[in-house]
Coordinates of C-alpha atoms in Angstrom, one line a residue:
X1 CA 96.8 136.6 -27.3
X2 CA 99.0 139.5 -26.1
X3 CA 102.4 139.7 -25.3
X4 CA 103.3 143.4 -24.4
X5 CA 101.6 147.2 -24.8
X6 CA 102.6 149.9 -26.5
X7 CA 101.2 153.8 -26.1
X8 CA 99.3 153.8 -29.6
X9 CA 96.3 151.6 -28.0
X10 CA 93.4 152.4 -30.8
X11 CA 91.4 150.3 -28.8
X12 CA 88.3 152.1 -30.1
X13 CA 86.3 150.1 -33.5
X14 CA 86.8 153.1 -35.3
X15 CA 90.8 154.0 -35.1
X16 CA 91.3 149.9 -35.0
X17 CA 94.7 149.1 -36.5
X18 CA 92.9 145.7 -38.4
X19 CA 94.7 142.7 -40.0
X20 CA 93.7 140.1 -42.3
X21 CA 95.2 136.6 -42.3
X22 CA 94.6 133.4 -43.9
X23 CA 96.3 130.3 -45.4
X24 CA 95.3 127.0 -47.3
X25 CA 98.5 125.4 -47.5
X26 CA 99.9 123.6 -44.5
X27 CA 103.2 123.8 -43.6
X28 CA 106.1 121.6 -42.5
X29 CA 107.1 123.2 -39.5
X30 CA 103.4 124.7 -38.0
X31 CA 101.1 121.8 -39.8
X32 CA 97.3 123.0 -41.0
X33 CA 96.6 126.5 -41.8
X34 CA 95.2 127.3 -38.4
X35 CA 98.2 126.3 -36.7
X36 CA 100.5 128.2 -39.4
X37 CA 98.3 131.2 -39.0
X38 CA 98.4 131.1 -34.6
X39 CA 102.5 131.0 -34.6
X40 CA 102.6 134.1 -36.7
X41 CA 100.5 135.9 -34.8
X42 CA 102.8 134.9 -31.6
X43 CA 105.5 135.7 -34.1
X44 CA 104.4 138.8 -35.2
X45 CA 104.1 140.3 -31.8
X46 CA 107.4 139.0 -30.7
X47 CA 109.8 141.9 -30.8
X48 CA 107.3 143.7 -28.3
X49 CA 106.1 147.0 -30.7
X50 CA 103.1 145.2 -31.8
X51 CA 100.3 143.7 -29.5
X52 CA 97.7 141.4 -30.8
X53 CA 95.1 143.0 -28.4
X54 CA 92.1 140.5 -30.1
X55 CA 91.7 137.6 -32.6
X56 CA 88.4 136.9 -34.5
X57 CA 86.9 133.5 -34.5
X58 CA 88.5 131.5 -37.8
X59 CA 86.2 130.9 -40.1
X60 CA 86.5 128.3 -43.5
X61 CA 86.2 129.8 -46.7
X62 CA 86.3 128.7 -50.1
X63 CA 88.6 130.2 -52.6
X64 CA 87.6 133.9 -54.3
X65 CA 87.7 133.7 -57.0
X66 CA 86.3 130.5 -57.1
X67 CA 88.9 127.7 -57.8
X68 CA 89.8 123.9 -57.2
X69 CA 92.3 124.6 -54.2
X70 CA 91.3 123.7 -50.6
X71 CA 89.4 125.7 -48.7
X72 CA 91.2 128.6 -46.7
X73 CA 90.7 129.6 -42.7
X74 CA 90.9 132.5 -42.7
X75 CA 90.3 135.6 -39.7
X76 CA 91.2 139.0 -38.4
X77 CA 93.5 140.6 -35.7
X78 CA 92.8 144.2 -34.1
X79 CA 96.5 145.6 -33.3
X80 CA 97.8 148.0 -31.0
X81 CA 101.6 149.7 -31.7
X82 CA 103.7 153.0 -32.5
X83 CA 104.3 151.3 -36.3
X84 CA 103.6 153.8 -38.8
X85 CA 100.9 151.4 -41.3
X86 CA 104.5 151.7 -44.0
X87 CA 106.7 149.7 -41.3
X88 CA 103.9 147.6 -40.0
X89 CA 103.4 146.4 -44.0
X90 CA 106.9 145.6 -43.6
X91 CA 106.8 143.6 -41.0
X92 CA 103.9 141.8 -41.9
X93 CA 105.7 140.9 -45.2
X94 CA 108.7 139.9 -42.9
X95 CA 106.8 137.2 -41.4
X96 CA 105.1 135.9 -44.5
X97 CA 108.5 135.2 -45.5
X98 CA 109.4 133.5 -42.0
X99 CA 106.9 131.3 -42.4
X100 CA 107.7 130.3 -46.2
X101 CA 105.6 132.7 -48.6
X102 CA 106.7 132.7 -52.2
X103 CA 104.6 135.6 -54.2
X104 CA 104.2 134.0 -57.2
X105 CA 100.4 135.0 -59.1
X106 CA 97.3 136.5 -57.8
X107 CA 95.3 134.3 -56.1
X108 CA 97.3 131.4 -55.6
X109 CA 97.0 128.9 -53.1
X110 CA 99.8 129.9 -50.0
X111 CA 100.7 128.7 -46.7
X112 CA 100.2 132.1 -45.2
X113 CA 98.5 135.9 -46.3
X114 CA 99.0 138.7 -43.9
X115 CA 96.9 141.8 -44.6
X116 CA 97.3 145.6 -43.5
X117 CA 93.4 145.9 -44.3
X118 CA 93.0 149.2 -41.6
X119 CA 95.2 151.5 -39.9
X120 CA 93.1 153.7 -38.1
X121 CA 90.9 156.1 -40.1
X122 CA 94.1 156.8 -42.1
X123 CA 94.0 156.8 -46.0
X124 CA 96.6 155.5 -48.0
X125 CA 96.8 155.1 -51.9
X126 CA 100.4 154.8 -53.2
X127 CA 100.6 154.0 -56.9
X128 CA 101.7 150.4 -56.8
X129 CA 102.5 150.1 -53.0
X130 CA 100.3 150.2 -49.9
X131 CA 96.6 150.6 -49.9
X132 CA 94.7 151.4 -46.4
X133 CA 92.1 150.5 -46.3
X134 CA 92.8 147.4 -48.3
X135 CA 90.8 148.4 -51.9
X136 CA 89.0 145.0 -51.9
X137 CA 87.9 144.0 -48.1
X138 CA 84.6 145.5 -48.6
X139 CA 83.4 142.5 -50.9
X140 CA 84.8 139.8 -48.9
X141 CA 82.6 138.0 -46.6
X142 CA 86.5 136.7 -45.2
X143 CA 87.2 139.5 -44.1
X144 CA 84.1 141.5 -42.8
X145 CA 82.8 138.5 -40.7
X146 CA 85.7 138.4 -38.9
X147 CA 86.1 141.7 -38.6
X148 CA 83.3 142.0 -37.0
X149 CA 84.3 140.2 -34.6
X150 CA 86.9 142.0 -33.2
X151 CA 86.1 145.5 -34.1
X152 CA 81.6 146.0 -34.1
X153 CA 80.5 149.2 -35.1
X154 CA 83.8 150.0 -37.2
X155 CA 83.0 152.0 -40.0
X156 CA 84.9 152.4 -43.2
X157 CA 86.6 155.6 -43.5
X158 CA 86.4 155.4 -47.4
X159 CA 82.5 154.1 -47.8
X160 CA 81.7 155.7 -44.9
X161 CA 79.5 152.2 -43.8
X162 CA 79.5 150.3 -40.8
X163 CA 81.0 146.2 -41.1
X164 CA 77.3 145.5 -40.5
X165 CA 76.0 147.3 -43.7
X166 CA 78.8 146.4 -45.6
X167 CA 78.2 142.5 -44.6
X168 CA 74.6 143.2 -45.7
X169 CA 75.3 143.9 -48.9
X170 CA 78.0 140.9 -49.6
X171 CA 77.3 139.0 -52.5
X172 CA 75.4 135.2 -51.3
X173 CA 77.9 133.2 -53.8
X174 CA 80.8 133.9 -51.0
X175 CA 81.0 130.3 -49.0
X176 CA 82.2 131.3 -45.2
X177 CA 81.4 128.9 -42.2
X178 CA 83.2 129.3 -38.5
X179 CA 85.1 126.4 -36.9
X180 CA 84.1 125.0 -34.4
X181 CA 87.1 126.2 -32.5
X182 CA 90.5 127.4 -32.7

């Protein structure tokens, strides 16, 4: 899925400008998650300074922590663009609330979850605002599978580990299957 290019390609693994998306709550306009989580990605790329250059497999997971809501598909999107990670948060927030997020509490169940999880090797830590890379992706299985799938061999610049190691070491509790197809 790509709609335009910009000069900032990081097409490498390493300097991947990485997403995280997922939704369990269908949605009026877009239907099931999947469908909700394909028109933002169209969406997000819309305005032509951001390219979706590749999309990971979706993948079913259940809830973490564990709870009674449905299931989630979730996957992850390598970017290109000239965003700085600050107006690329933005936006991604911008299209959560397209698409009808309400922040309410941790964890709840949501129609849609777009996450800044890496921008390059850059580090981030801003007391109470954006975190790159995202302070908990290295113990999700729904994020590093899919990660993996559209950026092998990345390493984290934090941990220093590559997706492979880090998927190694996920706890076995964490439910994750493909689907079949997107």
């Amino acid at each position: 899925m790509s709609t335009s290019s910009t000069s900032n390609t990081h097409h490498t693994s390493e300097n991947a400008i990485l997403i995280a998306f997922g939704a369990n709550l269908p949605t009026d306009q877009y239907g099931a998650p999947a469908q909700t989580l394909k028109a933002a990605l169209e969406h997000l790329a819309k305005d032509g300074d951001v390219l979706v250059d590749c999309v990971s497999s979706f993948y079913e997971t259940a809830p973490v922590p564990v709870s009674d809501q449905p299931w989630y598909v979730n996957g992850v999107a390598r970017l290109s663009t000239d965003l700085s990670a600050h107006d690329l948060l933005s936006r991604l927030h911008d299209v959560e609330s397209e698409f009808g997020r309400v922040r309410r509490e941790r964890n709840a169940a949501r129609v849609i979850d777009l996450d800044l999880v890496a921008y390059g090797r850059e580090l981030i830590a801003e007391h109470g605002g954006i975190q790159v890379p995202h302070p908990r992706m290295a113990e999700r299985a729904f994020v590093l599978l899919p990660l993996r799938d559209v950026a092998p061999g990345w390493v984290h610049p934090i941990l220093n580990r590559s997706v492979e190691d880090l998927i190694s070491d996920l706890p076995s509790d964490q439910q994750i299957r493909q689907q079949a197809d997107r």
